[in-house]
Amino acid sequence: MWQVVGQSRAVTLLQRNLERGSIAHAYLLVGPPHVGKMTLALDLARALNCQGAEPPCGSCDACQKIAGGKHADVQITGLDSGGNGNNKPRAEISIDQVREMQHSSNLPPFEGRHKVFVIDGAELMSNEAANCLLKTLEEPSEGVIFILLTSNDSVLPATVVSRCQRLELHPLATSQVETVLNERRLVEPPKAELLARLCHGRLGWAMLAAADDNLLQQRAELIGRLLDITSGDNGERFDYASRLAAQFSQNRGSVQEVLDLWLDWWRDLLLVKLGSGDTITNVDQKAALVDMGRGYSLAQIRSFINSIQAAGEQLRQNANPRLVLEVLMLNIPGRGGV
Amino acid sequence: MKLSCLQENLDRGLSVVGRAVAVRTTLPITNNVLLATDQSRLKLAATNLEMAVSCWIGAKVEEEGAITVPARLLSEFIGSLPAEKVDISLSPQTKTVGLKCARFEARISGVDAKDFPPIPKVEGGVTTKVEVEALRQGIARVVFAAATEESRPVLTGVDAVFEGDLLTLAAADGFRLAVYKLPLAKAVSKKTEVIIPARALGELNRLIAEQEEAVEIMVNPDKGQALFSLKNVELVSQLIQGTFPNYSQLIPKSSTTKAVISVGDFLRATKTASIFARDGSGIVRLVVTPGGEMTPGKVVVSARSEEVGDDVGEIDAMVEGEEAKIAFNGKYLTDVLSVLGEAQVSLETTNPSSPGVLKPVGVDNYLHVVMPMFVQW
């Protein structure tokens, strides 16, 4: 049983490779975060080391060990792996980590048939690390397979990409996520629908949110803040902008999340106003959306969506975060422009 | 699991397997040591997935069982206990190991033994036996010449060729080559060549330091594993995959100058010169002069550093052939000279750009080839 959901293209290709015995020595799995890259990588690792009749069977010793992260021949290297003693979070995958992998790749498998090295977040490899990996990536020892996972292969050196077989993983359909959540009985049906929509086709995120209520609570807080800010005055807005800017210098991702949430929200407004209320993301807030939508014209919403997108782009390009966010706040449309 | 054993034995056992415990690892359980009852003994095992060391110690077993516990924690605790009887018991529900010795008591949380990577069993392949003294010599004389960086993986290992009743160990790192031949106590059935990681051989050498019995070796190139059986200890090493370069063509067939030098004097002169060579990329220059009718031959060892200064050392030598000038990296000379047990060594050279060969005088089972450095004389 392949554990990964959807991704039929990638799975079919890998299955065919397995059947023909023409497994590539290195794969590059590209897809947004939480879409199932690691699951697919572990699926492949299990298929390669499975002792059952139908790899990956999921029930033999090897499959279970790999699933539990206890197999000696399946090594996952990422930012937080290979404890270097001082537990300092690393900013990149270092050349030392790559050297460890190379050393181990020259030895035969310890208990299984294939050694599988998974590099989680391959785009986080330092330049030296990536260059150091090239030789091994090109012609690893027999029975060694590298699987690189990345959400953005455009920042990987072309030399690395060209040495791998590239497989793209795509977001799932909302209905597919909802079915899985219901089948696995992770959450109650209404919550399953909400999570399926919120996750944007990334099943991993939905499962994370199902297991951890904090994520939804944070979202509720952010939405509350959004409503306050849009109905508040410029003082409050500037306050919020400066707080976000301070946050940005600590953690870029969290501000991007806020912008993404705003984008979803204003997109929903647009949909509600156009009468396509069924396709909105924030299904649990429909009443609030309908209410808020009355205050704005389509053109206003559309132009603010553009502002949010522009702000996100400018932040990525290292513009002054405070200025960008203040401009965004100034662009919040005024009510009553129907 | 319930058993008791002596603190000294347990402490020694833990230090034997301790070196195989993984330091940096992606598999946390390899930081642990496996404790398992094996008939009337306690088996300790650790692995870093490159090699695995198992050690058996005498114990009074009351109840069978197995568990893994953090290796460092356990060995530090056991090491600080008085030399008395240690009672070990495992509570299977909580996976907690209880230790009791004299008036000390400790509980250590363990991890299920079935999650521990299985220690490979080496079967099939060829089996043989080596006298421990010969093996010690052999390892000590070649292992340092293996490469430490990973760009050519096969060079990080020691090439071992088992043929008839002869074992040839060879290591090279691109600048030097060490070849040692030693007799096998039991001839092998067929010629077998494997590359054993230098780290594992280094560990083996440490383990056999205090042993007198011959070491049994079992090699299975197909599975890529080698087993060394010592008294109460077993070391399994993964073998490096690949082909070792054919080094026989690197050994010069002839020479124009041959100097026989006292090892002690040569080592002292090289070490002294290395102090000055430190800033000058380690270059140590040798000038070999044959003796006249009244004067003995000599070797002049010198080094200079542009900023600091220079030094010259002179040693007596029996020189055959013509005068020769050659420069080496001082470290490569001191490395090999410091492992030689013999009194004299011969240095054979042809010209400043071809390799020098060092051989201990009186035995013909070891040779060491060092690449020269190019210098302006």
XYZ file of C-alpha atoms in Angstrom:
715
model
C 0.000 0.000 0.000
C 1.370 3.361 -0.963
C 0.628 5.705 1.920
C 0.727 8.866 -0.130
C -2.676 10.154 -1.213
C -3.233 11.206 -4.809
C -0.056 11.979 -6.771
C -1.013 9.180 -9.146
C 1.418 10.385 -11.794
C 4.450 10.185 -9.529
C 3.314 6.925 -7.948
C 2.656 5.230 -11.290
C 6.052 6.259 -12.555
C 7.825 4.974 -9.460
C 5.843 1.733 -9.551
C 6.794 1.166 -13.150
C 10.437 1.879 -12.318
C 10.263 -0.638 -9.498
C 8.697 -3.319 -11.666
C 11.283 -2.886 -14.376
C 14.100 -2.585 -11.900
C 15.009 0.750 -13.434
C 15.017 2.846 -10.294
C 16.933 6.075 -10.781
C 19.822 6.756 -8.416
C 18.426 10.107 -7.390
C 14.938 11.622 -7.326
C 13.943 15.192 -6.749
C 10.428 15.530 -5.338
C 9.093 19.035 -5.828
C 5.885 20.264 -4.236
C 4.489 22.764 -1.729
C 5.055 22.089 1.977
C 2.894 19.351 3.540
C 1.766 17.995 0.172
C 3.168 14.505 0.770
C 6.806 14.576 -0.344
C 8.164 12.846 2.742
C 5.354 10.298 2.676
C 6.148 9.464 -0.923
C 9.882 9.274 -0.179
C 9.257 6.865 2.685
C 6.893 4.889 0.470
C 9.680 4.458 -2.037
C 12.144 3.539 0.711
C 9.725 0.891 1.958
C 9.097 -0.440 -1.525
C 12.847 -0.827 -2.023
C 13.423 -2.647 1.241
C 10.103 -4.466 1.676
C 10.292 -8.159 2.515
C 6.636 -8.821 1.701
C 5.112 -10.057 -1.532
C 3.690 -6.760 -2.694
C 6.070 -3.960 -1.942
C 5.473 -1.776 -0.071
C 3.365 -4.188 1.965
C 3.345 -2.054 5.099
C 3.260 -5.026 7.430
C 6.707 -6.608 7.220
C 9.459 -5.717 9.676
C 11.304 -3.506 7.233
C 8.189 -1.515 6.284
C 7.264 -0.961 9.897
C 10.763 0.048 10.890
C 10.933 2.551 8.055
C 7.535 3.954 8.944
C 8.737 4.339 12.535
C 11.987 5.973 11.448
C 14.007 3.131 12.935
C 15.494 1.503 9.864
C 19.274 1.583 9.720
C 19.386 1.989 5.950
C 16.920 4.834 5.585
C 18.506 8.083 6.673
C 16.674 11.364 6.748
C 18.819 14.459 6.716
C 17.292 17.844 7.353
C 17.867 20.945 9.414
C 17.144 19.252 12.706
C 18.733 15.854 12.109
C 22.092 14.526 13.201
C 22.201 16.132 16.633
C 25.457 18.066 16.783
C 25.345 18.157 20.542
C 24.500 21.778 21.145
C 20.968 21.575 19.728
C 21.322 24.914 18.051
C 18.826 25.239 15.221
C 20.717 25.341 11.966
C 20.012 27.752 9.153
C 21.174 25.404 6.437
C 22.121 21.817 5.736
C 25.855 21.827 6.254
C 28.666 20.237 4.312
C 29.423 18.076 7.347
C 25.990 16.517 7.143
C 26.570 15.799 3.465
C 29.967 14.268 4.217
C 28.417 11.987 6.836
C 25.944 10.838 4.205
C 28.673 10.263 1.652
C 30.711 8.247 4.088
C 27.752 6.088 4.897
C 26.793 5.744 1.221
C 30.068 3.974 0.499
C 29.230 1.157 2.857
C 26.812 -1.610 1.949
C 23.270 -1.655 3.408
C 23.238 -2.649 7.067
C 20.041 -4.643 7.259
C 18.027 -4.007 4.094
C 18.628 -4.210 0.363
C 18.960 -0.532 -0.483
C 20.327 2.460 1.307
C 17.985 5.389 0.972
C 19.062 8.914 1.829
C 16.295 11.467 2.109
C 17.296 15.120 2.139
C 14.403 17.089 3.559
C 14.474 20.668 2.348
C 17.180 20.222 -0.264
C 16.998 23.944 -1.064
C 18.423 24.574 2.422
C 21.729 22.949 1.552
C 24.582 25.418 1.716
C 26.420 25.984 -1.537
C 29.401 23.964 -0.355
C 27.123 21.153 0.751
C 25.349 21.042 -2.609
C 28.617 21.061 -4.522
C 30.054 18.393 -2.290
C 27.041 16.194 -2.954
C 27.365 16.389 -6.745
C 29.874 13.603 -7.229
C 27.948 11.174 -5.036
C 24.652 12.198 -6.584
C 25.972 11.481 -10.036
C 27.228 7.988 -9.417
C 26.362 6.648 -6.002
C 27.502 3.165 -5.005
C 25.328 0.289 -6.020
C 22.058 0.038 -4.117
C 22.162 3.632 -2.906
C 19.292 5.952 -3.706
C 19.039 9.640 -2.935
C 15.682 11.349 -2.585
C 15.762 15.132 -2.419
C 12.671 16.946 -1.207
C 12.133 20.605 -1.941
C 9.330 23.109 -2.107
C 11.276 25.355 -4.425
C 13.650 23.778 -6.899
C 14.449 27.085 -8.572
C 16.869 27.938 -5.754
C 18.654 24.592 -6.020
C 21.821 24.682 -8.118
C 21.084 23.523 -11.670
C 23.909 21.029 -11.291
C 21.988 19.252 -8.535
C 18.648 19.322 -10.351
C 20.133 17.918 -13.540
C 21.479 14.895 -11.695
C 18.083 13.869 -10.359
C 14.894 12.565 -11.849
C 12.400 15.318 -11.123
C 8.904 14.434 -9.930
C 6.306 17.077 -9.233
C 3.737 16.663 -6.499
C 0.561 18.678 -6.849
C -1.960 19.915 -4.305
C -4.948 17.589 -3.937
C -8.534 18.443 -4.749
C -10.475 19.748 -1.757
C -12.945 16.860 -2.010
C -10.099 14.349 -1.953
C -8.685 15.787 1.264
C -12.138 15.811 2.825
C -12.684 12.144 1.912
C -9.360 11.124 3.429
C -9.998 13.066 6.629
C -13.396 11.417 6.980
C -12.147 7.940 6.072
C -9.358 8.055 8.606
C -11.817 9.506 11.122
C -9.391 12.168 12.190
C -12.059 14.820 12.743
C -15.821 15.335 12.699
C -17.311 15.906 9.224
C -17.970 19.684 9.490
C -14.438 20.259 10.691
C -13.154 17.979 7.952
C -14.757 20.201 5.356
C -13.247 23.317 6.873
C -9.766 21.792 7.121
C -9.990 20.440 3.588
C -10.637 23.945 2.327
C -8.138 25.677 4.558
C -5.274 23.362 3.659
C -5.235 24.312 -0.036
C -4.756 20.720 -1.114
C -1.929 20.015 1.298
C -3.151 16.971 3.169
C -0.237 17.075 5.598
C -1.297 20.479 6.886
C -4.900 19.320 7.326
C -3.722 16.316 9.331
C -1.477 18.535 11.403
C -4.373 20.892 12.137
C -6.615 17.934 12.945
C -4.134 16.747 15.544
C -3.289 20.168 16.915
C -6.091 22.588 17.775
C -3.649 25.462 18.179
C -3.461 25.978 14.436
C -7.179 26.639 14.165
C -7.131 28.796 17.249
C -4.375 30.940 15.779
C -6.407 31.306 12.619
C -9.438 32.419 14.604
C -7.294 35.037 16.331
C -5.922 36.285 13.037
C -9.390 36.572 11.559
C -10.569 38.481 14.620
C -7.639 40.843 14.211
C -8.414 41.265 10.523
C -12.011 42.246 11.287
C -10.880 44.704 13.958
C -8.316 46.288 11.712
C -10.605 46.724 8.709
C -13.224 48.425 10.870
C -10.660 50.373 12.909
C -8.954 53.690 12.246
C -5.524 54.454 10.848
C -3.923 54.525 14.307
C -4.803 50.900 14.975
C -3.763 49.907 11.492
C -0.336 51.499 11.842
C 0.080 49.863 15.216
C -0.618 46.504 13.675
C 1.726 47.204 10.759
C 4.614 47.983 13.094
C 3.928 44.877 15.166
C 3.875 42.728 12.054
C 7.095 44.342 10.861
C 8.784 43.503 14.174
C 7.502 39.956 13.855
C 8.856 39.803 10.327
C 12.414 40.333 11.450
C 12.059 37.340 13.796
C 10.114 34.998 11.623
C 9.383 35.731 7.998
C 7.055 32.789 7.590
C 4.550 33.946 10.171
C 3.940 37.267 8.390
C 3.543 35.460 5.103
C 0.902 33.319 6.806
C -0.988 36.440 7.862
C -0.911 37.747 4.297
C -2.055 34.381 2.943
C -4.953 34.403 5.356
C -5.891 37.936 4.326
C -5.735 36.905 0.705
C -8.042 33.939 1.352
C -10.418 36.184 3.217
C -10.694 38.858 0.542
C -10.965 36.229 -2.153
C -13.882 34.756 -0.203
C -15.491 38.213 -0.065
C -15.247 38.386 -3.807
C -16.798 34.944 -4.195
C -19.607 35.659 -1.757
C -20.432 38.875 -3.543
C -20.510 37.108 -6.867
C -22.860 34.491 -5.492
C -20.379 31.587 -5.571
C -20.532 31.103 -1.809
C -20.024 27.319 -2.152
C -16.400 27.584 -3.180
C -15.143 29.809 -0.375
C -12.274 28.748 1.890
C -13.474 30.029 5.259
C -16.756 28.085 5.302
C -17.236 28.577 9.017
C -17.244 32.359 8.658
C -19.795 32.636 5.880
C -22.134 34.907 7.832
C -19.333 37.321 8.643
C -18.239 37.288 5.030
C -21.705 38.033 3.704
C -22.066 40.819 6.231
C -18.712 42.340 5.421
C -19.203 41.941 1.698
C -22.129 44.341 1.770
C -19.782 47.195 2.608
C -17.497 46.949 -0.400
C -17.721 47.114 -4.138
C -16.246 44.418 -6.356
C -13.667 46.870 -7.681
C -12.523 47.766 -4.156
C -12.094 44.134 -3.179
C -10.270 43.335 -6.378
C -7.889 46.228 -5.963
C -7.147 45.333 -2.325
C -6.399 41.743 -3.363
C -3.848 43.210 -5.732
C -2.364 45.212 -2.847
C -2.013 42.108 -0.680
C -0.283 40.247 -3.467
C 2.017 43.176 -4.157
C 2.904 43.395 -0.453
C 3.807 39.690 -0.362
C 5.980 40.068 -3.427
C 7.750 43.141 -2.044
C 8.465 41.393 1.253
C 10.024 38.509 -0.642
C 12.194 41.044 -2.438
C 13.468 42.389 0.886
C 11.678 45.726 0.809
C 11.443 47.561 4.148
C 8.762 45.464 5.895
C 7.316 48.313 7.900
C 6.828 50.526 4.856
C 5.315 47.693 2.835
C 2.872 46.823 5.590
C 1.917 50.452 6.217
C 1.175 50.928 2.543
C -0.961 47.800 2.687
C -2.862 49.184 5.685
C -3.457 52.486 3.880
C -4.883 50.560 0.961
C -7.619 48.923 3.032
C -10.716 50.157 1.230
C -13.269 52.358 2.991
C -16.742 51.006 3.641
C -19.755 52.150 1.734
C -18.312 52.358 -1.719
C -21.059 50.120 -3.143
C 15.428 -9.736 32.453
C 17.196 -10.246 35.727
C 20.867 -10.908 36.287
C 23.909 -9.987 38.263
C 27.530 -9.523 37.278
C 30.718 -7.928 38.553
C 31.227 -4.195 38.210
C 34.761 -4.610 36.776
C 33.540 -6.957 34.060
C 30.614 -4.774 33.125
C 32.804 -1.676 33.114
C 35.380 -3.344 30.882
C 32.669 -4.683 28.562
C 31.111 -1.263 28.209
C 34.435 0.323 27.355
C 34.998 -2.377 24.703
C 31.694 -1.753 22.929
C 31.661 1.948 23.790
C 33.843 2.963 20.878
C 31.351 1.533 18.402
C 28.536 3.674 19.769
C 27.434 6.232 17.192
C 28.383 9.816 17.951
C 26.428 11.805 15.401
C 23.619 9.826 13.946
C 20.298 10.030 12.199
C 19.183 6.921 14.072
C 18.955 7.822 17.772
C 18.874 4.219 18.996
C 22.470 3.757 17.854
C 23.463 6.001 20.769
C 22.348 3.115 22.943
C 24.054 -0.069 23.987
C 22.238 -3.377 23.774
C 22.097 -5.523 26.909
C 20.887 -9.067 26.297
C 21.154 -12.333 28.144
C 22.861 -15.045 26.129
C 22.702 -18.369 27.948
C 24.702 -17.774 31.094
C 26.372 -14.629 29.884
C 25.454 -11.012 29.346
C 25.908 -9.758 25.797
C 26.711 -6.093 25.240
C 26.528 -4.717 21.715
C 26.822 -1.338 20.026
C 26.929 -0.210 16.437
C 27.353 2.956 14.429
C 26.108 1.208 11.279
C 29.689 1.120 10.006
C 30.907 -1.426 12.476
C 29.347 -3.349 15.310
C 31.101 -4.595 18.431
C 29.642 -7.288 20.662
C 31.151 -8.379 23.938
C 30.162 -11.181 26.280
C 30.752 -11.047 30.012
C 30.113 -13.609 32.698
C 26.869 -13.142 34.605
C 24.446 -14.989 36.785
C 21.242 -14.960 34.728
C 17.976 -15.488 36.561
C 15.605 -14.321 33.847
C 16.165 -13.897 30.104
C 15.576 -10.578 28.371
C 16.995 -7.727 26.296
C 16.899 -3.938 26.345
C 18.874 -0.973 25.048
C 19.939 1.981 27.197
C 21.900 5.179 26.488
C 25.509 4.047 26.282
C 27.202 7.078 27.773
C 24.888 7.319 30.718
C 25.271 3.638 31.541
C 29.045 3.508 31.213
C 29.553 6.674 33.243
C 27.332 5.335 35.991
C 28.894 1.870 36.020
C 32.376 3.393 35.876
C 31.782 5.362 39.053
C 30.511 2.393 41.069
C 32.617 0.459 43.563
C 34.046 -2.892 42.439
C 31.236 -5.071 43.676
C 28.346 -7.117 42.360
C 25.859 -5.275 40.133
C 22.238 -6.416 40.008
C 20.422 -5.605 36.781
C 16.700 -5.974 36.402
C 14.307 -4.844 33.703
C 10.709 -3.896 34.202
C 9.162 -4.844 30.844
C 6.141 -2.530 31.067
C 8.002 0.705 31.640
C 11.194 -0.408 29.829
C 13.156 0.796 32.799
C 16.425 -0.838 33.784
C 17.089 -0.974 37.497
C 20.711 -1.154 38.612
C 21.841 -1.930 42.104
C 25.391 -2.073 43.406
C 26.493 -1.874 47.016
C 24.470 1.052 48.368
C 23.815 2.684 45.004
C 20.664 2.315 42.989
C 19.722 3.725 39.620
C 16.913 3.497 37.119
C 17.534 4.152 33.431
C 14.794 4.419 30.812
C 15.532 2.112 27.925
C 14.307 1.555 24.394
C 12.928 -1.746 23.163
C 15.677 -4.075 21.962
C 13.749 -5.066 18.862
C 14.240 -1.547 17.479
C 18.013 -1.978 17.705
C 19.617 -2.521 14.291
C 20.327 -6.247 13.998
C 24.036 -6.990 14.439
C 24.956 -8.549 11.060
C 25.762 -12.226 11.035
C 28.622 -13.036 8.729
C 28.203 -16.418 7.107
C 29.741 -18.000 4.062
C 32.746 -16.362 2.449
C 36.232 -17.307 3.541
C 37.494 -17.986 7.040
C 41.006 -17.749 8.339
C 43.082 -17.094 11.430
C 45.879 -14.641 12.151
C 48.380 -14.506 14.994
C 47.553 -11.477 17.068
C 51.072 -10.008 17.190
C 51.402 -10.065 13.390
C 47.981 -8.463 12.991
C 48.826 -5.737 15.496
C 52.016 -4.923 13.615
C 50.273 -5.008 10.269
C 47.440 -2.704 11.255
C 49.719 -0.233 13.006
C 51.987 0.008 9.984
C 49.392 0.624 7.294
C 46.299 2.170 8.849
C 47.714 5.700 9.190
C 48.374 5.883 5.451
C 44.668 5.653 4.579
C 42.966 8.821 3.353
C 40.816 10.748 5.800
C 38.788 12.747 3.311
C 35.940 11.168 1.419
C 36.607 12.298 -2.135
C 37.920 8.853 -3.056
C 35.994 6.505 -0.783
C 38.077 3.390 -1.458
C 41.168 5.148 -0.163
C 39.573 5.649 3.261
C 39.912 1.913 3.721
C 42.681 -0.635 3.925
C 42.941 -3.093 1.056
C 43.182 -6.649 2.382
C 44.111 -9.482 0.040
C 43.825 -12.993 1.425
C 45.700 -15.429 -0.779
C 46.951 -18.871 0.222
C 48.533 -18.399 3.628
C 49.389 -14.745 3.088
C 47.496 -11.583 3.971
C 48.541 -8.364 2.261
C 47.363 -5.119 3.820
C 47.740 -1.916 1.843
C 46.654 1.670 2.378
C 47.249 4.768 0.328
C 46.042 8.358 0.283
C 47.474 9.584 -2.994
C 50.743 10.814 -1.452
C 51.968 7.671 0.233
C 51.449 3.945 0.152
C 52.028 1.377 2.865
C 52.098 -2.361 2.120
C 52.484 -5.027 4.798
C 52.488 -8.776 4.303
C 51.737 -11.150 7.131
C 51.271 -14.910 7.363
C 47.860 -16.470 7.932
C 47.715 -19.183 10.548
C 45.148 -20.979 8.392
C 45.290 -20.823 4.591
C 42.216 -19.498 2.776
C 40.341 -21.606 0.246
C 40.262 -18.932 -2.438
C 41.825 -15.566 -3.103
C 39.670 -12.790 -1.637
C 40.152 -9.048 -1.795
C 38.176 -6.609 0.348
C 38.482 -3.012 1.515
C 38.058 -2.612 5.275
C 37.343 0.882 6.641
C 40.455 2.252 8.342
C 38.390 3.348 11.340
C 37.210 -0.199 11.964
C 40.742 -1.588 11.718
C 41.940 1.078 14.118
C 39.297 -0.033 16.595
C 40.248 -3.670 16.058
C 43.838 -2.823 16.876
C 42.710 -1.208 20.109
C 40.639 -4.282 21.005
C 43.452 -6.775 20.392
C 45.993 -4.727 22.340
C 45.643 -6.916 25.405
C 44.884 -10.233 23.785
C 47.174 -13.155 23.121
C 44.935 -15.611 21.290
C 44.891 -15.675 17.496
C 42.122 -13.690 15.798
C 39.618 -15.480 13.630
C 38.589 -13.616 10.497
C 35.577 -14.337 8.342
C 35.074 -12.306 5.189
C 32.071 -12.247 2.915
C 32.674 -9.847 0.024
C 29.225 -10.484 -1.484
C 27.417 -9.299 1.607
C 30.055 -6.669 2.194
C 30.899 -7.652 5.734
C 33.879 -8.934 7.680
C 33.856 -10.512 11.118
C 36.792 -10.502 13.530
C 36.354 -12.905 16.440
C 38.419 -12.204 19.521
C 38.218 -13.700 22.947
C 34.698 -12.825 24.131
C 34.499 -9.989 21.625
C 33.284 -9.834 18.047
C 33.734 -6.947 15.640
C 31.714 -6.845 12.443
C 32.745 -4.260 9.909
C 30.943 -3.150 6.787
C 33.264 -3.280 3.787
C 33.798 -0.333 1.484
C 32.334 -0.952 -1.938
C 34.586 -0.396 -4.916
C 37.919 -1.465 -6.341
C 41.207 -0.548 -4.762
C 43.659 0.992 -7.241
C 46.351 -1.350 -8.520
C 49.236 -0.089 -6.445
C 51.963 -2.503 -7.544
C 52.887 -0.260 -10.459
C 53.480 2.636 -8.067
C 56.307 0.851 -6.306
C 59.605 1.785 -7.970
C 61.388 -1.270 -9.321
C 64.910 0.078 -9.012
C 66.848 2.884 -7.394
C 70.108 4.763 -7.889
C 70.753 5.643 -4.251
C 70.228 3.508 -1.187
C 70.881 4.828 2.306
C 70.665 2.719 5.434
C 69.903 4.931 8.406
C 69.202 4.402 12.086
C 65.454 4.800 12.638
C 65.880 6.714 15.893
C 68.318 9.256 14.446
C 66.283 9.692 11.288
C 63.095 10.241 13.280
C 64.751 12.808 15.538
C 66.229 14.709 12.591
C 62.897 14.688 10.744
C 60.954 15.853 13.778
C 63.415 18.676 14.363
C 63.225 19.747 10.753
C 59.412 19.544 10.839
C 59.339 22.279 13.451
C 60.833 24.676 10.925
C 58.913 23.139 8.053
C 55.596 23.944 9.677
C 55.317 27.313 7.935
C 56.741 26.062 4.654
C 54.026 23.491 3.785
C 55.893 20.792 5.648
C 58.801 20.521 3.245
C 61.759 18.584 4.646
C 64.823 18.327 2.373
C 67.159 15.370 2.364
C 70.636 15.354 0.844
C 72.164 11.897 0.725
C 75.969 11.835 0.295
C 77.950 8.638 -0.147
C 80.987 8.251 2.068
C 84.587 8.467 0.877
C 87.414 6.150 1.803
C 87.903 7.703 5.204
C 84.540 9.361 5.854
C 81.208 7.664 6.442
C 78.190 8.465 4.265
C 75.675 10.911 5.617
C 72.169 12.247 5.200
C 71.554 15.925 5.755
C 68.000 16.738 6.824
C 67.067 20.381 6.536
C 64.071 22.659 6.503
C 63.646 26.363 6.099
C 60.934 28.848 6.479
C 61.301 32.221 4.798
C 60.169 34.212 7.809
C 61.316 32.180 10.775
C 64.653 30.623 9.936
C 66.074 27.247 9.086
C 67.704 24.178 10.574
C 70.095 21.479 9.399
C 70.572 18.046 10.940
C 73.163 15.481 9.978
C 72.979 11.730 10.451
C 75.399 8.980 9.595
C 74.315 6.530 6.957
C 75.609 3.688 4.839
C 75.075 4.993 1.352
C 75.287 2.999 -1.849
C 75.105 4.667 -5.250
C 75.271 8.310 -6.173
C 74.533 11.508 -4.297
C 70.823 12.289 -4.126
C 68.611 15.234 -3.239
C 64.946 14.811 -2.465
C 62.249 16.608 -0.478
C 59.294 15.093 1.365
C 56.427 16.271 3.508
C 57.889 15.875 6.975
C 54.675 14.483 8.415
C 54.758 11.516 6.040
C 58.261 10.655 7.176
C 57.556 10.968 10.904
C 54.333 8.967 10.544
C 56.102 5.959 9.109
C 59.312 6.238 11.157
C 57.404 6.316 14.412
C 55.671 2.968 13.782
C 58.850 1.098 12.841
C 60.138 -1.219 15.545
C 63.360 -2.107 13.746
C 66.692 -0.420 14.398
C 67.483 0.580 10.843
C 65.593 1.652 7.779
C 66.655 1.909 4.180
C 65.695 4.818 1.990
C 65.823 4.255 -1.743
C 65.548 7.103 -4.223
C 66.118 7.635 -7.923
C 65.721 11.340 -8.589
C 64.048 14.349 -6.927
C 60.782 13.750 -8.759
C 60.272 10.030 -8.282
C 58.936 8.453 -5.116
C 61.151 7.386 -2.238
C 60.844 3.918 -0.750
C 61.363 3.176 2.939
C 61.940 -0.396 4.095
C 62.935 -1.589 7.540
C 66.243 -3.427 7.385
C 66.199 -7.103 8.244
C 62.601 -7.872 7.268
C 61.079 -7.891 3.831
C 57.364 -7.753 4.639
C 56.885 -3.991 4.804
C 57.452 -1.179 2.424
C 56.371 2.420 2.414
C 56.334 4.639 -0.655
C 56.268 8.422 -0.223
C 55.747 10.900 -3.046
C 58.380 13.639 -3.130
C 57.683 17.380 -3.079
C 59.001 19.595 -5.817
C 61.327 22.299 -4.531
C 63.948 24.720 -5.809
C 67.320 23.509 -4.577
